[in-house]
mmCIF file of C-alpha atoms and ligand atoms in Angstrom:
data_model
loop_
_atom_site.group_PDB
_atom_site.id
_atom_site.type_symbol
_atom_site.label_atom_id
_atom_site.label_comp_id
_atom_site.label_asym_id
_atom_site.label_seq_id
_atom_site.Cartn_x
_atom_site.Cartn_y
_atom_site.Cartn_z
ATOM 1 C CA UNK A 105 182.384 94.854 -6.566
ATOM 2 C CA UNK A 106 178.994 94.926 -4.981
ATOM 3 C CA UNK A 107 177.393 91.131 -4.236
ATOM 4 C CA UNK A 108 173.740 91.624 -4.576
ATOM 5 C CA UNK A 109 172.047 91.212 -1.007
ATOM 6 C CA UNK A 110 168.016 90.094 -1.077
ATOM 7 C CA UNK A 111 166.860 89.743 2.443
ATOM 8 C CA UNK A 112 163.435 89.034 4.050
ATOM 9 C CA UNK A 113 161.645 90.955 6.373
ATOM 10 C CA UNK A 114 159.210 89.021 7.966
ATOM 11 C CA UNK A 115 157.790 91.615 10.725
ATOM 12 C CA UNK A 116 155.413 90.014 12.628
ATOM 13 C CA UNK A 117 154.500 87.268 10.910
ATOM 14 C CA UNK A 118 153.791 83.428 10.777
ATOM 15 C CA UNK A 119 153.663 80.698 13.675
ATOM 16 C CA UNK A 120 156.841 78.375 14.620
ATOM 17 C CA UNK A 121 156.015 75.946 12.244
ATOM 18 C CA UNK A 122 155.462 78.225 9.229
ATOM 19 C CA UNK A 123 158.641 80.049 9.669
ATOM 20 C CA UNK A 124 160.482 76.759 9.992
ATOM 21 C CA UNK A 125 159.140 75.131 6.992
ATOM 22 C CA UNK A 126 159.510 78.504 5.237
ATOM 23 C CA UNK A 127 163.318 78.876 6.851
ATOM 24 C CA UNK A 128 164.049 75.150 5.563
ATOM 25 C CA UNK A 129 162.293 75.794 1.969
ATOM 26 C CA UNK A 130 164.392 78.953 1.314
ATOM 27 C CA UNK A 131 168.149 77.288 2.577
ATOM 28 C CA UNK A 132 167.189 74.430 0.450
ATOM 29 C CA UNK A 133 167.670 76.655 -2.060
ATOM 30 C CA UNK A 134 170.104 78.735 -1.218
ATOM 31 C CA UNK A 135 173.307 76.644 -1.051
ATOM 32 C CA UNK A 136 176.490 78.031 0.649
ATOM 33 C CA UNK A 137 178.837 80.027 -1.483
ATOM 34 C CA UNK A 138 175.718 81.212 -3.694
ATOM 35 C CA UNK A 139 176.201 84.328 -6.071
ATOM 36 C CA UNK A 140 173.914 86.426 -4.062
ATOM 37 C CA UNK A 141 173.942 87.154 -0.496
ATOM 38 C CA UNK A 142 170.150 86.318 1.624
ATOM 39 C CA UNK A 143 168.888 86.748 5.216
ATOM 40 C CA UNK A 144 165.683 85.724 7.262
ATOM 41 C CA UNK A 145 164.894 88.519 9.683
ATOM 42 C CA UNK A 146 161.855 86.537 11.510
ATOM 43 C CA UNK A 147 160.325 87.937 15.024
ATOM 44 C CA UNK A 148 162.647 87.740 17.840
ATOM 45 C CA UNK A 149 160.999 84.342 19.405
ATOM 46 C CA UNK A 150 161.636 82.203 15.980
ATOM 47 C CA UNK A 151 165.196 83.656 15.680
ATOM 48 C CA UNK A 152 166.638 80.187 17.344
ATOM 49 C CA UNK A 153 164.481 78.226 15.263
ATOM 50 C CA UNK A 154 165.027 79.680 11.982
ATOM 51 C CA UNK A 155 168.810 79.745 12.864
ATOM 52 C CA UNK A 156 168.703 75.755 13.606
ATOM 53 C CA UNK A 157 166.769 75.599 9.292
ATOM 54 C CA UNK A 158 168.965 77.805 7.968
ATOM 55 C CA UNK A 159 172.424 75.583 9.025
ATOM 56 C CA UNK A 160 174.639 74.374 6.421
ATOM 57 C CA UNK A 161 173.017 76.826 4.196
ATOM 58 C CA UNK A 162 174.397 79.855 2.565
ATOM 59 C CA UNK A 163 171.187 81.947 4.556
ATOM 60 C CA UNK A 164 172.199 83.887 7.273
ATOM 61 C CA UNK A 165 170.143 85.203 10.256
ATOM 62 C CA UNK A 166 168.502 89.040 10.944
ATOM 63 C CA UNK A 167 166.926 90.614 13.605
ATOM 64 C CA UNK A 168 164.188 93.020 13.186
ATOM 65 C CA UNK A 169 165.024 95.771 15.698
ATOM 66 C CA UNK A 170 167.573 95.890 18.826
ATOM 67 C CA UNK A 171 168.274 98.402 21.653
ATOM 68 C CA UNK A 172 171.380 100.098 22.045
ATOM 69 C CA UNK A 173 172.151 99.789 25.921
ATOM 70 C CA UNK A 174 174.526 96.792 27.178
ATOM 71 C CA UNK A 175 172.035 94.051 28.865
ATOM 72 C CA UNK A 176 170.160 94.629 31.682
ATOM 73 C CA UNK A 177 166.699 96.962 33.120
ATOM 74 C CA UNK A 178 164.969 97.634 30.439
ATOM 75 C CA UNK A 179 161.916 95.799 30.145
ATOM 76 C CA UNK A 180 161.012 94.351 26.739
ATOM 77 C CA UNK A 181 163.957 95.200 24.967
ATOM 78 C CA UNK A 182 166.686 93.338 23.127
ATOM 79 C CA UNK A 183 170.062 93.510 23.271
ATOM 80 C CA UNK A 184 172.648 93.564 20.532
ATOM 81 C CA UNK A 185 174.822 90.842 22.737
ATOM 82 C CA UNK A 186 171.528 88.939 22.449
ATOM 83 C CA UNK A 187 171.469 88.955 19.015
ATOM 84 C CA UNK A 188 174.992 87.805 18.918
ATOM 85 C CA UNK A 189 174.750 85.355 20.988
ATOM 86 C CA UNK A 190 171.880 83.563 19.080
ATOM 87 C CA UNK A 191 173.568 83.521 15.930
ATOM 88 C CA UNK A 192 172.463 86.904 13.761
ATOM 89 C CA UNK A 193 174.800 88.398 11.761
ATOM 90 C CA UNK A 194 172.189 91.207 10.832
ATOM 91 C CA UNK A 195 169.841 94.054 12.538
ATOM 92 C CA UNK A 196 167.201 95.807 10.539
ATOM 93 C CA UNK A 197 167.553 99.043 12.172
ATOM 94 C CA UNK A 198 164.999 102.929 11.055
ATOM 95 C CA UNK A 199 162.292 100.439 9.701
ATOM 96 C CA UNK A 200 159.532 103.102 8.767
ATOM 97 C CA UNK A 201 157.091 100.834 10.773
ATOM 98 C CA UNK A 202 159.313 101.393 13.609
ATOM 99 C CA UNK A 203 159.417 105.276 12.855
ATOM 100 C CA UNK A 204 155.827 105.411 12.562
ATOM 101 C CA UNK A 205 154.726 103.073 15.806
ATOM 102 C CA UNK A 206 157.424 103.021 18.272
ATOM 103 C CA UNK A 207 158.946 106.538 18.479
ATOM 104 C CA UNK A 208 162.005 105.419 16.515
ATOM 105 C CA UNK A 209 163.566 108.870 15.962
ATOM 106 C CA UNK A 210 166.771 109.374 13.847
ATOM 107 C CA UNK A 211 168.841 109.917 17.050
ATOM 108 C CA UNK A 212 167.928 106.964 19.054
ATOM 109 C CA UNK A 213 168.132 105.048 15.183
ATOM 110 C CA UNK A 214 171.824 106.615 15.351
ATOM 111 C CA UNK A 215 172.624 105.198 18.965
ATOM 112 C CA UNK A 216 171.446 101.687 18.154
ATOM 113 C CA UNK A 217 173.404 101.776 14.825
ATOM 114 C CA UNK A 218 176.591 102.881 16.122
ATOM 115 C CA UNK A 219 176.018 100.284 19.413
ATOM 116 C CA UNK A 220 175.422 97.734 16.804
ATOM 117 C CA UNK A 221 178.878 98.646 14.201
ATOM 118 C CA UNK A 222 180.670 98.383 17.993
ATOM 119 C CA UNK A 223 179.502 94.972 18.646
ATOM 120 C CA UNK A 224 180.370 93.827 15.129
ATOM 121 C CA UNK A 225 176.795 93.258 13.910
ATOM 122 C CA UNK A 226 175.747 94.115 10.442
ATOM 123 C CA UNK A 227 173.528 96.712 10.158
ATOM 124 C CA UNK A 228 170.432 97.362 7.569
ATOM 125 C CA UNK A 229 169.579 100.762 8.004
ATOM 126 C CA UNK A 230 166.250 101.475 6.510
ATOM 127 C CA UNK A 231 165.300 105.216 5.101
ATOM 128 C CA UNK A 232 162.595 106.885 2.992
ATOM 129 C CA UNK A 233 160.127 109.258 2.144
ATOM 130 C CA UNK A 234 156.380 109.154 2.945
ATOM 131 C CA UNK A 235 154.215 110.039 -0.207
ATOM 132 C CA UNK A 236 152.929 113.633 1.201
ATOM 133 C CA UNK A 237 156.988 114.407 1.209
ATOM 134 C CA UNK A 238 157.617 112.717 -2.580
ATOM 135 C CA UNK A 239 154.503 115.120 -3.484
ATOM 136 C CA UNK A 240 155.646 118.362 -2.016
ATOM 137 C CA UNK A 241 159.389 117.053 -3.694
ATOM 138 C CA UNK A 242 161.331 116.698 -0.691
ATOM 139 C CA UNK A 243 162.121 113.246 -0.940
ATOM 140 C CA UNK A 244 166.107 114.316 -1.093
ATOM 141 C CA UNK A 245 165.338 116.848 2.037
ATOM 142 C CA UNK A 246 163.761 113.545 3.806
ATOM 143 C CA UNK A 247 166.922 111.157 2.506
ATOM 144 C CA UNK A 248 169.425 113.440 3.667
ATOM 145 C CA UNK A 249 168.090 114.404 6.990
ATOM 146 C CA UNK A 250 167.885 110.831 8.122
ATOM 147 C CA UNK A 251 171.246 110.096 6.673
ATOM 148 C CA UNK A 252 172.437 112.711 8.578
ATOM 149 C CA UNK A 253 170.731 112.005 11.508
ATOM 150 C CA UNK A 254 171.060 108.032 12.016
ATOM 151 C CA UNK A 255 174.979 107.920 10.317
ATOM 152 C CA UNK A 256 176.039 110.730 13.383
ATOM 153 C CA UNK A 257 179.037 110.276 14.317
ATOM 154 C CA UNK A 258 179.415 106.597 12.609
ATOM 155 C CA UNK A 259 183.219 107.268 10.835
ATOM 156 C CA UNK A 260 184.071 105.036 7.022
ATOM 157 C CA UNK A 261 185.459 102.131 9.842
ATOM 158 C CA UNK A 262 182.062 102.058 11.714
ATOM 159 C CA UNK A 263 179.939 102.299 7.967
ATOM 160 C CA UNK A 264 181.689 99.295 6.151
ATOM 161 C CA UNK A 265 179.408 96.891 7.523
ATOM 162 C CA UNK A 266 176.134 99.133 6.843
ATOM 163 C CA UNK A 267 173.928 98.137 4.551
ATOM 164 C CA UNK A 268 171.051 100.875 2.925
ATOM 165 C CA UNK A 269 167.834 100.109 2.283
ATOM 166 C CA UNK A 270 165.628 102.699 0.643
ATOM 167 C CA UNK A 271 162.239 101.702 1.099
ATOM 168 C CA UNK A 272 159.778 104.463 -0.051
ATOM 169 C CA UNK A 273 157.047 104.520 2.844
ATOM 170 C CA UNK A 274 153.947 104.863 0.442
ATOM 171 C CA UNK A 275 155.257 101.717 -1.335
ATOM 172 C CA UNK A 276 155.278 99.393 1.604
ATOM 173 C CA UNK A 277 152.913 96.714 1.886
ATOM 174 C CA UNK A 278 150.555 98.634 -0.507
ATOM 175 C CA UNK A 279 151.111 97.152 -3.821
ATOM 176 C CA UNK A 280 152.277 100.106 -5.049
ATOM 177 C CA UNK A 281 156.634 99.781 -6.389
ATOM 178 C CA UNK A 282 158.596 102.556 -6.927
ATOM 179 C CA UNK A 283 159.443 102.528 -10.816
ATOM 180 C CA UNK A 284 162.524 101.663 -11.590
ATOM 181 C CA UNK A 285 163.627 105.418 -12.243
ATOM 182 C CA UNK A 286 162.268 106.434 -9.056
ATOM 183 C CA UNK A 287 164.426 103.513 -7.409
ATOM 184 C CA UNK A 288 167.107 104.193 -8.955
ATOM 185 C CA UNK A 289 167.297 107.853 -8.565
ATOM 186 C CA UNK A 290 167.280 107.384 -4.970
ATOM 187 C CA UNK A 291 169.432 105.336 -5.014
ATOM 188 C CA UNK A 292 172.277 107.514 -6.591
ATOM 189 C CA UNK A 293 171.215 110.205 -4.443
ATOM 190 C CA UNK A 294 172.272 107.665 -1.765
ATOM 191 C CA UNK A 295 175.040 106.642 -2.776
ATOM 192 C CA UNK A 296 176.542 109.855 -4.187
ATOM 193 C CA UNK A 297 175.590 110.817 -0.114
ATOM 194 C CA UNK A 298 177.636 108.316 1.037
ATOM 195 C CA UNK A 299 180.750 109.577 -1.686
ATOM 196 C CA UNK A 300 180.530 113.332 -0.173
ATOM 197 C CA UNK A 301 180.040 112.343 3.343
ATOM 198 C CA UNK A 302 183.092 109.329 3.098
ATOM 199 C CA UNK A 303 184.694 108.572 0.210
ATOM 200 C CA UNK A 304 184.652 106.847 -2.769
ATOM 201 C CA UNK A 305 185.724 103.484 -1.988
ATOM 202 C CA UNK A 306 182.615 103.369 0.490
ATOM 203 C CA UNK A 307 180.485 105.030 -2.074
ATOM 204 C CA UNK A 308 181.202 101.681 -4.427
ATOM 205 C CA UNK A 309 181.373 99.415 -2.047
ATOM 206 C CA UNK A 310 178.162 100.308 -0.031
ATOM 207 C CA UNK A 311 174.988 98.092 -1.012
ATOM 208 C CA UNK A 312 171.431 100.045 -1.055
ATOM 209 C CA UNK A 313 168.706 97.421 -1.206
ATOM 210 C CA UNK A 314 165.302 98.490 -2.509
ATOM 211 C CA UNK A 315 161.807 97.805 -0.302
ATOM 212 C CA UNK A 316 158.265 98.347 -0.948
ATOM 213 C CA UNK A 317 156.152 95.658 -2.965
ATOM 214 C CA UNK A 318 158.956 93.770 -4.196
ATOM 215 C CA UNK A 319 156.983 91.187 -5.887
ATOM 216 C CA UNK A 320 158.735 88.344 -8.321
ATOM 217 C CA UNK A 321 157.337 89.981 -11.330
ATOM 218 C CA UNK A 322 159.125 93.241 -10.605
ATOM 219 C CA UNK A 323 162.235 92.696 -8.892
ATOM 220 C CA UNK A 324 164.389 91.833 -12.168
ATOM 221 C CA UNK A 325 163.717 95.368 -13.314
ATOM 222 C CA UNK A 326 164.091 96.933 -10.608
ATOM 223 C CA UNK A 327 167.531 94.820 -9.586
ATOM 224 C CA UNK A 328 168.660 95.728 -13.382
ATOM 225 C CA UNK A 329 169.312 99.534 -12.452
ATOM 226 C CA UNK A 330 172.799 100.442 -11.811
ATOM 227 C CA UNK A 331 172.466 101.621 -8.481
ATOM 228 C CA UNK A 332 169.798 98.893 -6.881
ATOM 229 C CA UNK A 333 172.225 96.242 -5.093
ATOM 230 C CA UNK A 334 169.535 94.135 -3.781
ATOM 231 C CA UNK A 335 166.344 93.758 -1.980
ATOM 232 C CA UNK A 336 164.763 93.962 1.672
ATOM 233 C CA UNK A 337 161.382 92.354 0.756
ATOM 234 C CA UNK A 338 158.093 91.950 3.357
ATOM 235 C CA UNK A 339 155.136 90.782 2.274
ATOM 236 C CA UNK A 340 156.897 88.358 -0.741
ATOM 237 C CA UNK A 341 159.191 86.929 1.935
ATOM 238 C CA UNK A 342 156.214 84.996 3.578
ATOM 239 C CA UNK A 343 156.145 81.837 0.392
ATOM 240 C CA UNK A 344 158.899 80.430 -1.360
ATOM 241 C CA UNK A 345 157.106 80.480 -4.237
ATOM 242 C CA UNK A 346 157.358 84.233 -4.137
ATOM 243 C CA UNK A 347 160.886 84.569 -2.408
ATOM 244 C CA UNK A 348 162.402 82.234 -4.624
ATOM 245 C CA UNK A 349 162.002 83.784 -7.563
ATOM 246 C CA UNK A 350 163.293 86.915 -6.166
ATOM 247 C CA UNK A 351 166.611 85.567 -4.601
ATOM 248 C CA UNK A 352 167.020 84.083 -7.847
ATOM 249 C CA UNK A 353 166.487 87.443 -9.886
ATOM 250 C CA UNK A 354 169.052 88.520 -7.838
ATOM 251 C CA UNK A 355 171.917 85.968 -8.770
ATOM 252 C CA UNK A 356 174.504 86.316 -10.916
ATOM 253 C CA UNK A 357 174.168 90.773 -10.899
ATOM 254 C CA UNK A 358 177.390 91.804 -9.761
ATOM 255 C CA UNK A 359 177.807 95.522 -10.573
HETATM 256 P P1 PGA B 280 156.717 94.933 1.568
HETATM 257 O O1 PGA B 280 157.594 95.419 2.833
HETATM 258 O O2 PGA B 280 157.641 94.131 0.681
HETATM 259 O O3 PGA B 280 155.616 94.110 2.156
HETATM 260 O O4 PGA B 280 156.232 96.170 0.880
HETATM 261 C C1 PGA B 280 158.919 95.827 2.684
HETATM 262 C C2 PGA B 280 159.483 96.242 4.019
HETATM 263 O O5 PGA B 280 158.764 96.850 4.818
HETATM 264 O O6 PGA B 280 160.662 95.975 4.315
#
């Protein structure tokens, strides 16, 4: 039994206020022991903050990216026993903005997720296809190389707490959704991944959110496929009134 999983991705957005009233808007309405499972992945600085809204509420905390190496020299980074230690249960890790900007390759994506699985922390593990490679149709050629690549190594134990988010690249902040074929194609693909690389039992129990333009007047259908357990949403995740709706399109799908 999969619990559908809708979490927000809020890159680097808002001030300190904004993502505390928006923290405290979204646990008001998200009351522990909910049907669906949420998280707030602000920017590192608000993590505290958001934490400190969130209490008391079913919500729980994300981070956004982490490095791999135990604390010390290396300027700018974060560690995992950082994010711990502040209260996250959750690291967004192979974010295609992360790909594209920071030299986030599938090996170093693979040592932060199995440093992460070691510590304990849940991991979000973000893969897809840029629209040149869903043209040329090597969108499976794409999914299964950074499988490969970024689940190295990482044995059923390690995957249990790894979450899949398939986030097309061409429909990320653009306006432009996957349909809900396209979603859910990729999806199975995913999973049925998962089922040859490990085994069944993580096949069905593995979540794979969908990303890219998750908007409140879409996300029912595309939540409605068989294979979509959930939701890692940007641009929606900055107003209730748009987050809301989506958390609440999620509720009550258990598949
Ligand atoms: P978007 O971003 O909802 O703004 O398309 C999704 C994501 O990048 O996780």
């Amino acid at each position: 039994m999969r619990r559908p999983f809708v979490a927000g991705n809020w890159k680097m957005n808002l001030t300190l206020a904004q993502g505390k009233a928006l923290a405290a808007a979204i646990a008001a309405d998200c009351p522990a022991g909910d049907s669906v499972d949420v998280a707030l992945c602000p920017a590192s600085p608000y993590l505290l903050p958001v934490k400190d809204a969130i209490a008391g509420s079913g919500v729980q905390l994300g981070a956004q990216n982490a490095y791999f190496a135990a604390p010390g020299a290396f300027t700018g980074e974060i560690a995992l026993d950082m994010l711990l230690d502040v209260g996250c249960q959750w690291v967004i890790l192979g974010h295609s903005e992360r790909r594209q900007f920071f030299g986030d390759t599938d090996a170093l994506i693979n040592k932060k997720l199995i440093a992460a699985r070691q510590k304990g922390l849940g991991v979000i593990f973000c893969v897809g296809e840029l629209l040149a490679e869903r043209q040329e149709n090597r969108t499976e050629a794409v999914l299964e190389t950074q499988m490969a690549g970024g689940l190295a190594d990482v044995d059923a134990a390690m995957f249990e707490g790894v979450v899949i988010a398939y986030e097309p690249v061409w429909a990320i902040g653009t306006g432009v959704t996957a349909s809900p074929e396209q979603a859910e194609a990729a999806h199975l693909y995913l999973r049925n991944w998962v089922r040859s690389h490990y085994n069944n039992a993580a096949a069905d129990q593995l979540r794979i959110q969908y990303g890219g333009s998750v908007k409140p007047d879409n996300a029912a259908e595309l939540l409605s496929q068989p294979n979509v357990d959930g939701a890692l949403v940007g641009g929606a995740s900055l107003k209730p009134e748009q987050f809301l709706p989506i958390i609440q399109a999620a509720r009550g799908i258990v598949k």
